[in-house]
PDB file of C-alpha atoms in Angstrom:
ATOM      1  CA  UNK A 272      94.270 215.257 210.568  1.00  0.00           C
ATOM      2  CA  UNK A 273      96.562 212.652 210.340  1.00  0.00           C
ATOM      3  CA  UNK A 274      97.468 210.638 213.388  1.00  0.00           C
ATOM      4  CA  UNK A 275     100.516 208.442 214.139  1.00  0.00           C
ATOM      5  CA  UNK A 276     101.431 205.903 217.341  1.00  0.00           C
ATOM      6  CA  UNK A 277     104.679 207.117 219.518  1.00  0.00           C
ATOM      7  CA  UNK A 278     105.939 206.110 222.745  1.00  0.00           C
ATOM      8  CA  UNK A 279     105.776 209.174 225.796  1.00  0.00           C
ATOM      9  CA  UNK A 280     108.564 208.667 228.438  1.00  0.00           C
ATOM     10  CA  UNK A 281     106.281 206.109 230.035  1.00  0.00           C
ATOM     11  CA  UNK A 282     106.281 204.080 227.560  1.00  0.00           C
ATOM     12  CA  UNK A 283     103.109 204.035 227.150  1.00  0.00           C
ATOM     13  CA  UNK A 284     101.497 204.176 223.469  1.00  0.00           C
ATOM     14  CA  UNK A 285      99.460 207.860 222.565  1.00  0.00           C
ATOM     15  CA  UNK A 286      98.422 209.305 219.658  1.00  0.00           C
ATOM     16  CA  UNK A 287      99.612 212.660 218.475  1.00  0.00           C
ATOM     17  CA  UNK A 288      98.474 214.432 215.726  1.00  0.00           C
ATOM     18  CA  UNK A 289     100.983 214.465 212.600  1.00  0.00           C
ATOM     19  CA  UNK A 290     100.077 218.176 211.570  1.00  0.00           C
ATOM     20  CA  UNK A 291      99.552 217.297 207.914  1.00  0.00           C
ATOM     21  CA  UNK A 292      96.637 218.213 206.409  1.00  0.00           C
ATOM     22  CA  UNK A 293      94.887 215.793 203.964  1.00  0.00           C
ATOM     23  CA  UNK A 294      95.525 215.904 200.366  1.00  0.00           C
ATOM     24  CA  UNK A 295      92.012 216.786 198.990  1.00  0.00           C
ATOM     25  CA  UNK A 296      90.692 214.436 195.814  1.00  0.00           C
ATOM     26  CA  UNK A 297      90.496 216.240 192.685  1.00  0.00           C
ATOM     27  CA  UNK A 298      86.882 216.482 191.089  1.00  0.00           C
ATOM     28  CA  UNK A 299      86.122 213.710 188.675  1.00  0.00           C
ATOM     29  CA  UNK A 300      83.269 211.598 187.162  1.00  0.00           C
ATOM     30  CA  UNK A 301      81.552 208.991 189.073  1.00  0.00           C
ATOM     31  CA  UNK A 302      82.350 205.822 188.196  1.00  0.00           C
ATOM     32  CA  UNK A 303      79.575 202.858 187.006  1.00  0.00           C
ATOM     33  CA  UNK A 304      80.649 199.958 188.545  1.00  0.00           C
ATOM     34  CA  UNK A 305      78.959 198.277 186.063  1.00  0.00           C
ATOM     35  CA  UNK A 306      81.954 195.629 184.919  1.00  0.00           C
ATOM     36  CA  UNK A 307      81.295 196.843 181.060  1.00  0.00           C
ATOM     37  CA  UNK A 308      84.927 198.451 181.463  1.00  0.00           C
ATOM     38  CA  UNK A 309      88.079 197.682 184.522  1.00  0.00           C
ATOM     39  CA  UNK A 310      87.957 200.476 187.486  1.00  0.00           C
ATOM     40  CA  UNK A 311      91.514 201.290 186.941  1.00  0.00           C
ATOM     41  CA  UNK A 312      90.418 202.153 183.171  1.00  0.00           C
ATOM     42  CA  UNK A 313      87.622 204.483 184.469  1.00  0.00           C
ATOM     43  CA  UNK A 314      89.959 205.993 186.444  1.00  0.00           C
ATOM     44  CA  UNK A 315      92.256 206.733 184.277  1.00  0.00           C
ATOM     45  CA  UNK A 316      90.046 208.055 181.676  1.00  0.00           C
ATOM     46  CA  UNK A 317      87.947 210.120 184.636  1.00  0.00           C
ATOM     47  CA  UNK A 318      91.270 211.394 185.405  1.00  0.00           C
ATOM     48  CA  UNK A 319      92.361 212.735 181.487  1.00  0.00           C
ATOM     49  CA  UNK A 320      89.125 213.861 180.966  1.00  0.00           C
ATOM     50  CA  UNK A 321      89.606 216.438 184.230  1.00  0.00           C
ATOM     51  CA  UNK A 322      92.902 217.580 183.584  1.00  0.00           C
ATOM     52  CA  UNK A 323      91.882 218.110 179.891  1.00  0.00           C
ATOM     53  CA  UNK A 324      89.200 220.567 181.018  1.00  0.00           C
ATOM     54  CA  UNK A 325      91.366 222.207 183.013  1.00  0.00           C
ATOM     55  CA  UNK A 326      89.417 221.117 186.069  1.00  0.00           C
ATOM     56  CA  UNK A 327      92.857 220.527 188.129  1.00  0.00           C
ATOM     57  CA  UNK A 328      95.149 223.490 189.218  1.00  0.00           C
ATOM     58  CA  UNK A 329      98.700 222.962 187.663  1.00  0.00           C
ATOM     59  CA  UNK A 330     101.454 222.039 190.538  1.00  0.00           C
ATOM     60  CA  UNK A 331      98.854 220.509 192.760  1.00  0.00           C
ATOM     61  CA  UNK A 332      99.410 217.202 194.514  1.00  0.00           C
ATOM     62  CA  UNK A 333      97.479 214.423 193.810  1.00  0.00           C
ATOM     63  CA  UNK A 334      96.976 211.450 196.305  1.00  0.00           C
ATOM     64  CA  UNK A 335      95.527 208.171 195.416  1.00  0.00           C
ATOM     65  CA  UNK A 336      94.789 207.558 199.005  1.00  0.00           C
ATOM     66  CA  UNK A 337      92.361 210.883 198.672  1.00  0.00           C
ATOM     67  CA  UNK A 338      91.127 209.668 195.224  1.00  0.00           C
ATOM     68  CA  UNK A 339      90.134 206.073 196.404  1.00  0.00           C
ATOM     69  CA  UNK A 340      88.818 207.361 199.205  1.00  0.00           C
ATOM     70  CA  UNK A 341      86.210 209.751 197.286  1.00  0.00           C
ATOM     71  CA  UNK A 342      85.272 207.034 194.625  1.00  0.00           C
ATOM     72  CA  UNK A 343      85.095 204.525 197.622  1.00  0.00           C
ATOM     73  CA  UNK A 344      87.492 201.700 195.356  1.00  0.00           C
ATOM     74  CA  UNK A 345      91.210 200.478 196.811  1.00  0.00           C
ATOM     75  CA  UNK A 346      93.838 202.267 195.710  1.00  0.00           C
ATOM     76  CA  UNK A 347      95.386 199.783 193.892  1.00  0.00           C
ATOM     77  CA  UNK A 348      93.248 200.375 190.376  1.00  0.00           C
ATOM     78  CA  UNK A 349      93.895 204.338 191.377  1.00  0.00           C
ATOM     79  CA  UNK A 350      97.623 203.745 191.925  1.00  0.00           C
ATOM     80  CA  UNK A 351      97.621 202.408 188.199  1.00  0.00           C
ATOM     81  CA  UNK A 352      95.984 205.022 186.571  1.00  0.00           C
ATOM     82  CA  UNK A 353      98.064 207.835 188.135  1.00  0.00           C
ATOM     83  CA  UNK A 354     101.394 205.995 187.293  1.00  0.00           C
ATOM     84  CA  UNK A 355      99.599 205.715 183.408  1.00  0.00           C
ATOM     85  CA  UNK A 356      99.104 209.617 183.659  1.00  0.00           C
ATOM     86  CA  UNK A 357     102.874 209.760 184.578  1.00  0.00           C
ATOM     87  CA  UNK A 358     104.085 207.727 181.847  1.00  0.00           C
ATOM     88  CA  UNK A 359     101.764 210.444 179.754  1.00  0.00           C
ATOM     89  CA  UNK A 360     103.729 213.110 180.660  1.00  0.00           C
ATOM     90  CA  UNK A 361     100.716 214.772 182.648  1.00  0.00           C
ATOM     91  CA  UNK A 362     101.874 213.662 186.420  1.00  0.00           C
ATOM     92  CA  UNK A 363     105.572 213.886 188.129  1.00  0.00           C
ATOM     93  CA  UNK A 364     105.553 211.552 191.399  1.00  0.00           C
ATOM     94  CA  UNK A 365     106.409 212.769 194.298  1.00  0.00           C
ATOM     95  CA  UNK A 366     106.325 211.258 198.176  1.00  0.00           C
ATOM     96  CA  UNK A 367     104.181 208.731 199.856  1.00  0.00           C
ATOM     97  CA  UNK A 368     102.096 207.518 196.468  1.00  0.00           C
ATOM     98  CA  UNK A 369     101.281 211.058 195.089  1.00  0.00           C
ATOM     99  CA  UNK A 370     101.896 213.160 192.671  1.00  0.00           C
ATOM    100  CA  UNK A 371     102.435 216.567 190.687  1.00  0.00           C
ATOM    101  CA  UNK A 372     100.510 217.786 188.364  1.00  0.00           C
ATOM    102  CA  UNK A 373     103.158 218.862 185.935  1.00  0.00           C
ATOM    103  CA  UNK A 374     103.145 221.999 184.691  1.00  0.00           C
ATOM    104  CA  UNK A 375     105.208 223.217 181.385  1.00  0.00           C
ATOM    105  CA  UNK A 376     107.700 225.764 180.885  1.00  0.00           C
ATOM    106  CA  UNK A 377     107.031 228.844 178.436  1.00  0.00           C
ATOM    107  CA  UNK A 378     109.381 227.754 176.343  1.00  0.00           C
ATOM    108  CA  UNK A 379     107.619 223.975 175.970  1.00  0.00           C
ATOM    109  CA  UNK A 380     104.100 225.610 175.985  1.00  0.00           C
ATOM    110  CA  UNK A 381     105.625 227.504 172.820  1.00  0.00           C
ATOM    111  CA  UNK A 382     106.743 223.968 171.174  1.00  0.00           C
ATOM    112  CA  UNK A 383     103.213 222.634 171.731  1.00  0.00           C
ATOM    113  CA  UNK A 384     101.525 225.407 170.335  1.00  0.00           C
ATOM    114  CA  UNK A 385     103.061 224.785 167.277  1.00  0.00           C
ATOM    115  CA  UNK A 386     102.226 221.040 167.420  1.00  0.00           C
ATOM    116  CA  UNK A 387      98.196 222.014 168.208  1.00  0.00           C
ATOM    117  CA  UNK A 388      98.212 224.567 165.776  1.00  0.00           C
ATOM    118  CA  UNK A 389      98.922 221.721 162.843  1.00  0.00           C
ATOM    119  CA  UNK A 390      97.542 219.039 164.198  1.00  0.00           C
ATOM    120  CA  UNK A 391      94.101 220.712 165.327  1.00  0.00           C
ATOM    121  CA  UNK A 392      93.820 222.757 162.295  1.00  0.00           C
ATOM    122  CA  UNK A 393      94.047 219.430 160.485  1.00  0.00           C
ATOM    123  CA  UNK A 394      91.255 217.896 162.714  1.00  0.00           C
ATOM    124  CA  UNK A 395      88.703 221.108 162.384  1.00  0.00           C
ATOM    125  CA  UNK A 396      89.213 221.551 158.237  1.00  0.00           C
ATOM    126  CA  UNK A 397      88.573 217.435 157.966  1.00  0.00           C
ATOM    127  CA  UNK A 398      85.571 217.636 160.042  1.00  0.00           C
ATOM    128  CA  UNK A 399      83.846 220.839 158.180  1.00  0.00           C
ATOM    129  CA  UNK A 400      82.620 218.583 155.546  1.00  0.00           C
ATOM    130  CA  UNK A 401      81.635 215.711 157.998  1.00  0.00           C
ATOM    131  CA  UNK A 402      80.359 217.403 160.923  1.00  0.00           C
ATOM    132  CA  UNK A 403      76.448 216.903 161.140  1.00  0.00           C
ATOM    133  CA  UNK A 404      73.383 219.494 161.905  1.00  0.00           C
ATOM    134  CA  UNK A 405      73.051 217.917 165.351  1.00  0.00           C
ATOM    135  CA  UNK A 406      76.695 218.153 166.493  1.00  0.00           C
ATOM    136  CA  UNK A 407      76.790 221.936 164.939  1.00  0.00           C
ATOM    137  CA  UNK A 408      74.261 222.515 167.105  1.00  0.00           C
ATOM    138  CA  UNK A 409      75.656 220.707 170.299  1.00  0.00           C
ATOM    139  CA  UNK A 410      78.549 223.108 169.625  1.00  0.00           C
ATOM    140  CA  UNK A 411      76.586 226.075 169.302  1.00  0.00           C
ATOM    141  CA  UNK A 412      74.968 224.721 172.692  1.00  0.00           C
ATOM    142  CA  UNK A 413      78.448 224.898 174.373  1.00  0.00           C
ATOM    143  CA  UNK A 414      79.054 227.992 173.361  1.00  0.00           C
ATOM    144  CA  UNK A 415      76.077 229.712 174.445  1.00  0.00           C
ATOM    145  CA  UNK A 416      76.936 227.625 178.064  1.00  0.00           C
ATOM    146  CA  UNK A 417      80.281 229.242 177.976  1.00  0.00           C
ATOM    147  CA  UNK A 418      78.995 232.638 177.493  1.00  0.00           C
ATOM    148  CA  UNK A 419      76.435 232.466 180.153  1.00  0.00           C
ATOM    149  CA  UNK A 420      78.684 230.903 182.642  1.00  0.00           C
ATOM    150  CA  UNK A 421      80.670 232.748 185.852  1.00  0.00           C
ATOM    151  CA  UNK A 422      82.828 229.798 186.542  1.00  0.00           C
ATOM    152  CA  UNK A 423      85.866 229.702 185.142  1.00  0.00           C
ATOM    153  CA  UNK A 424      85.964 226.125 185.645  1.00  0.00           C
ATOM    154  CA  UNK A 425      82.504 225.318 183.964  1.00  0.00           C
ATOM    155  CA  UNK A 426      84.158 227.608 180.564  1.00  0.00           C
ATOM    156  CA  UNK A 427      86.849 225.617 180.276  1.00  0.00           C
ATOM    157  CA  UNK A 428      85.550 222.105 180.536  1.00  0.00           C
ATOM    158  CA  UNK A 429      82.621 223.921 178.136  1.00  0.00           C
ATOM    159  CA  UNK A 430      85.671 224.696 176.029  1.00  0.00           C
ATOM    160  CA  UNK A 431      87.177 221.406 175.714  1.00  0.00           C
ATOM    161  CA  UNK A 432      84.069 219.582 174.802  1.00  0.00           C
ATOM    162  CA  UNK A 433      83.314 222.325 172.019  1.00  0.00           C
ATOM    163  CA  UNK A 434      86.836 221.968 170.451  1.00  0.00           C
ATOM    164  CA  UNK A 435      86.370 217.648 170.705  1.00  0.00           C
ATOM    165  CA  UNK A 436      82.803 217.405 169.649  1.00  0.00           C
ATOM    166  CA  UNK A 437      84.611 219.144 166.331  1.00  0.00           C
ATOM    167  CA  UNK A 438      87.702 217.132 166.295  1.00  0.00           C
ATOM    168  CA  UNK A 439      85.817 213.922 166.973  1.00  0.00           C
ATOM    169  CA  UNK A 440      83.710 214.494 163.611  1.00  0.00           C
ATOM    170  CA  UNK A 441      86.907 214.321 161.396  1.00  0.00           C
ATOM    171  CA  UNK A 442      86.894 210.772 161.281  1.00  0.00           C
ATOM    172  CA  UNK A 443      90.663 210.512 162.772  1.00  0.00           C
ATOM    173  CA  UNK A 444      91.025 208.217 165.221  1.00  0.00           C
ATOM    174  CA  UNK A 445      94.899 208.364 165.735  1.00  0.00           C
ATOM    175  CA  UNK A 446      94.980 212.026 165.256  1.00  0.00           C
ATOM    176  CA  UNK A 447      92.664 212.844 167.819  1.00  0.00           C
ATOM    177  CA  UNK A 448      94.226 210.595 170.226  1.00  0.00           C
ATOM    178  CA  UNK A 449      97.382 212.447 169.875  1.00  0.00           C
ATOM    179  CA  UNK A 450      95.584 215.579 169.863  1.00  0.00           C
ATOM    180  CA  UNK A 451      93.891 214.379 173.340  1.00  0.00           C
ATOM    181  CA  UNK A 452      97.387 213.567 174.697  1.00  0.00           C
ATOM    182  CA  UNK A 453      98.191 217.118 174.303  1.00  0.00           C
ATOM    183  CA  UNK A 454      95.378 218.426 176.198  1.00  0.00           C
ATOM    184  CA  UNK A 455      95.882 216.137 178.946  1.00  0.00           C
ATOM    185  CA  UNK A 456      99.519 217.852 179.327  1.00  0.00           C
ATOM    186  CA  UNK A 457      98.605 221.657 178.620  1.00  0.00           C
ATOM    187  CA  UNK A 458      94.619 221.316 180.592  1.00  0.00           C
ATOM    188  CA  UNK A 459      95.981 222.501 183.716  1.00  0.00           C
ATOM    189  CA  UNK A 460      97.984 225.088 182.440  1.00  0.00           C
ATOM    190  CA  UNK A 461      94.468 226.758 180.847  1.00  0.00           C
ATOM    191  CA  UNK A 462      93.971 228.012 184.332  1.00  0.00           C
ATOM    192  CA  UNK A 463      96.378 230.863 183.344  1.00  0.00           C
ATOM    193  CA  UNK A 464      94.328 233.193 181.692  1.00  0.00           C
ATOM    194  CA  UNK A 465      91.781 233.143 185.037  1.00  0.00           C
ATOM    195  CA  UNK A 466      90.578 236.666 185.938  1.00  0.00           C
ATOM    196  CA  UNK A 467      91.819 238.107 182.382  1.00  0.00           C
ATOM    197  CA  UNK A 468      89.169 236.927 179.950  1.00  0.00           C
ATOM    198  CA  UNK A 469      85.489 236.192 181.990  1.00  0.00           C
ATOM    199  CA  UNK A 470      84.425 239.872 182.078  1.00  0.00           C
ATOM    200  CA  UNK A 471      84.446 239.992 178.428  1.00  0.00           C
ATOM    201  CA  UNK A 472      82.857 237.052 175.863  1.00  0.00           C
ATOM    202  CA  UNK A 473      84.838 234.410 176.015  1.00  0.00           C
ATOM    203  CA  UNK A 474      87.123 232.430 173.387  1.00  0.00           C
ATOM    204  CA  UNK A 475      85.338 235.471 170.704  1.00  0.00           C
ATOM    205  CA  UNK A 476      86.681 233.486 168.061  1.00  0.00           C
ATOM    206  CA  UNK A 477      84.745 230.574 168.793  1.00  0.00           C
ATOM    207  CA  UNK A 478      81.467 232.483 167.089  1.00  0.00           C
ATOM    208  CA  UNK A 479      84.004 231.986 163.728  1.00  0.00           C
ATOM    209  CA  UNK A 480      84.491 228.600 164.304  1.00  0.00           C
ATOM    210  CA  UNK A 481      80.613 228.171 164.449  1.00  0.00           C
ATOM    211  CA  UNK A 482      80.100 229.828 161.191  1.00  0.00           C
ATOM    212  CA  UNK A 483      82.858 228.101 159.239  1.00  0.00           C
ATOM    213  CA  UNK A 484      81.116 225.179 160.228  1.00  0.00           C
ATOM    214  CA  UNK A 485      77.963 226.341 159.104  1.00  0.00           C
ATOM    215  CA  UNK A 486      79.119 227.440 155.780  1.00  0.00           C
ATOM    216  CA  UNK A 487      81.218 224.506 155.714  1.00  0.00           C
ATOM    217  CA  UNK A 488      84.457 226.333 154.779  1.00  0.00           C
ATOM    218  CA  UNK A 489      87.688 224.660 155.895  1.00  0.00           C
ATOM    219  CA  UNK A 490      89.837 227.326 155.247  1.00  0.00           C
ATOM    220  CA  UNK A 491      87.115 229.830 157.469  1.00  0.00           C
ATOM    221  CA  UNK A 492      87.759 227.089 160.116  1.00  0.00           C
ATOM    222  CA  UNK A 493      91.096 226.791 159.984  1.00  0.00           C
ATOM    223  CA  UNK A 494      92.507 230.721 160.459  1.00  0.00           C
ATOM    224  CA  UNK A 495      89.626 231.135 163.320  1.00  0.00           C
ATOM    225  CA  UNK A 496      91.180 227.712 165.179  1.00  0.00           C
ATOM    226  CA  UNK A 497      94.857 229.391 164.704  1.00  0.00           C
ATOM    227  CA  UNK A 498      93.478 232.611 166.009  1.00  0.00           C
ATOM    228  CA  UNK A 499      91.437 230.920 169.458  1.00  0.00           C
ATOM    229  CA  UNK A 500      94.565 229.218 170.196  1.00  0.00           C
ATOM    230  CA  UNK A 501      97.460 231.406 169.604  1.00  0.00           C
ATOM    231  CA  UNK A 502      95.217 234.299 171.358  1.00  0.00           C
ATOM    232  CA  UNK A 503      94.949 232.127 174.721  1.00  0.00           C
ATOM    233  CA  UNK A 504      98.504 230.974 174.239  1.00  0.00           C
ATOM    234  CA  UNK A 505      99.626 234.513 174.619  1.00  0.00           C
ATOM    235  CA  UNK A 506      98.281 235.278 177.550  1.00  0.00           C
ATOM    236  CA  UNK A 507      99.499 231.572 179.321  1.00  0.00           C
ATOM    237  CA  UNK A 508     102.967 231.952 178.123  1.00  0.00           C
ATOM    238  CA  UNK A 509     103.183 235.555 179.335  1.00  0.00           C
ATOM    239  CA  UNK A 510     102.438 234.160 183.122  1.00  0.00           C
ATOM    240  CA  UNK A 511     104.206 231.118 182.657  1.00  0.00           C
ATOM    241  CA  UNK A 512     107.760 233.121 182.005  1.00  0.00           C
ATOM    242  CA  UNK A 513     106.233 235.833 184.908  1.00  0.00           C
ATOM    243  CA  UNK A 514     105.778 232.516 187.713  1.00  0.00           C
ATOM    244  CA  UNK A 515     109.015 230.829 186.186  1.00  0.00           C
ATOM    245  CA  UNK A 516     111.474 233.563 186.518  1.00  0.00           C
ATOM    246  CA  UNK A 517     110.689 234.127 190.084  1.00  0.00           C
TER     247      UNK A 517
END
């Protein structure tokens, strides 16, 4: 609880208990302290890579008091990265140094859908004739985690390094980083389809996507890609316009 100094009608000082609860730290990666990179960097980056992942509801608040707090740093360097995240697109601010995790309307999950549909059916069909035996097989290895898993949270951060391990053998550096971007605005809003997929395999048309690889066929790749994400998107947009026309 948080506590704050008032005066009683002695005028004496006494603390009374402000009834707010603490805003709990989101879940994030560790950082090295090693001075190879700046905190405020590893933050930020710690901080993508969770909303990406879906590892942070949509709409929750986000405190860099909590955040420093966990990672034991100031909250200067933590300050930094969330206003970064803000200028991204992925963070409204809101009182007392914390923010929103923003969350998109139907009708803007509909224009980025179109955008991910291009842009990562570019990535996949450049990186079937690039991707190597090892990183097929890291895939495959993410898959078979995402099968076997009963955490929604553990699929979807399974999910997002399965579709970047792909999109990171392409070779496109600017692409990707757009394509990253992206995910770091629509992560959160993956938490959506909770409850309606788990109880059957999930993301089925990421067996496809394994085999187009394999076969190295771009066009194989490229249908199964549209297919994985316009599938999910149907089911997030349907309880987007359900939550936003309340």
């Amino acid at each position: 609880m948080v506590s704050e100094i008032v005066e009683n009608d002695k005028t004496k000082k006494v603390r009374r208990s402000s009834g707010r609860t603490p805003i709990p730290a989101p879940d994030i990666e560790a950082l090295t302290f090693d001075g190879k990179e700046p905190i405020e960097r590893q933050v930020y980056l710690a901080l993508r890579k969770a909303l990406m992942s879906g590892s942070i509801l949509p709409g929750s608040r986000i405190s860099s008091r909590s955040i420093a707090a966990s990672l034991g740093i100031s909250t200067m360097p933590v300050r930094e990265a969330l206003k970064r995240l803000e200028s991204d697109g992925a963070l409204t601010s809101f009182v007392k140094s914390s923010f929103l995790v923003s969350y998109p309307s139907a009708r803007e999950f509909e224009e980025i859908l179109q955008i991910r549909l291009q842009m990562e059916g570019m990535l996949a069909r450049n990186a079937v004739p690039l991707i190597s035996l090892e990183q097929i097989r890291e895939v495959e290895w993410l898959q078979e985690r995402m099968s076997q898993s009963t955490s929604w949270r553990q699929v979807l951060n399974y999910n997002q390094q399965m579709h970047f391990t792909i999109y990171s053998a392409a070779d496109m550096p600017y692409a990707l980083s757009l394509v990253e971007n992206i995910w770091v605005r629509i992560g959160p809003a993956l938490h959506a389809i909770y409850g309606t997929k788990l109880s059957e395999e999930p993301f089925v048309h990421h067996n496809e996507i394994i085999q187009a690889l394999k076969v190295r066929d771009p066009d194989m790749i490229d249908k199964a890609i549209r297919l994985d994400l316009e599938e999910a998107a149907e089911t997030i947009e349907a309880k987007l316009r359900l939550e936003q026309a309340v």
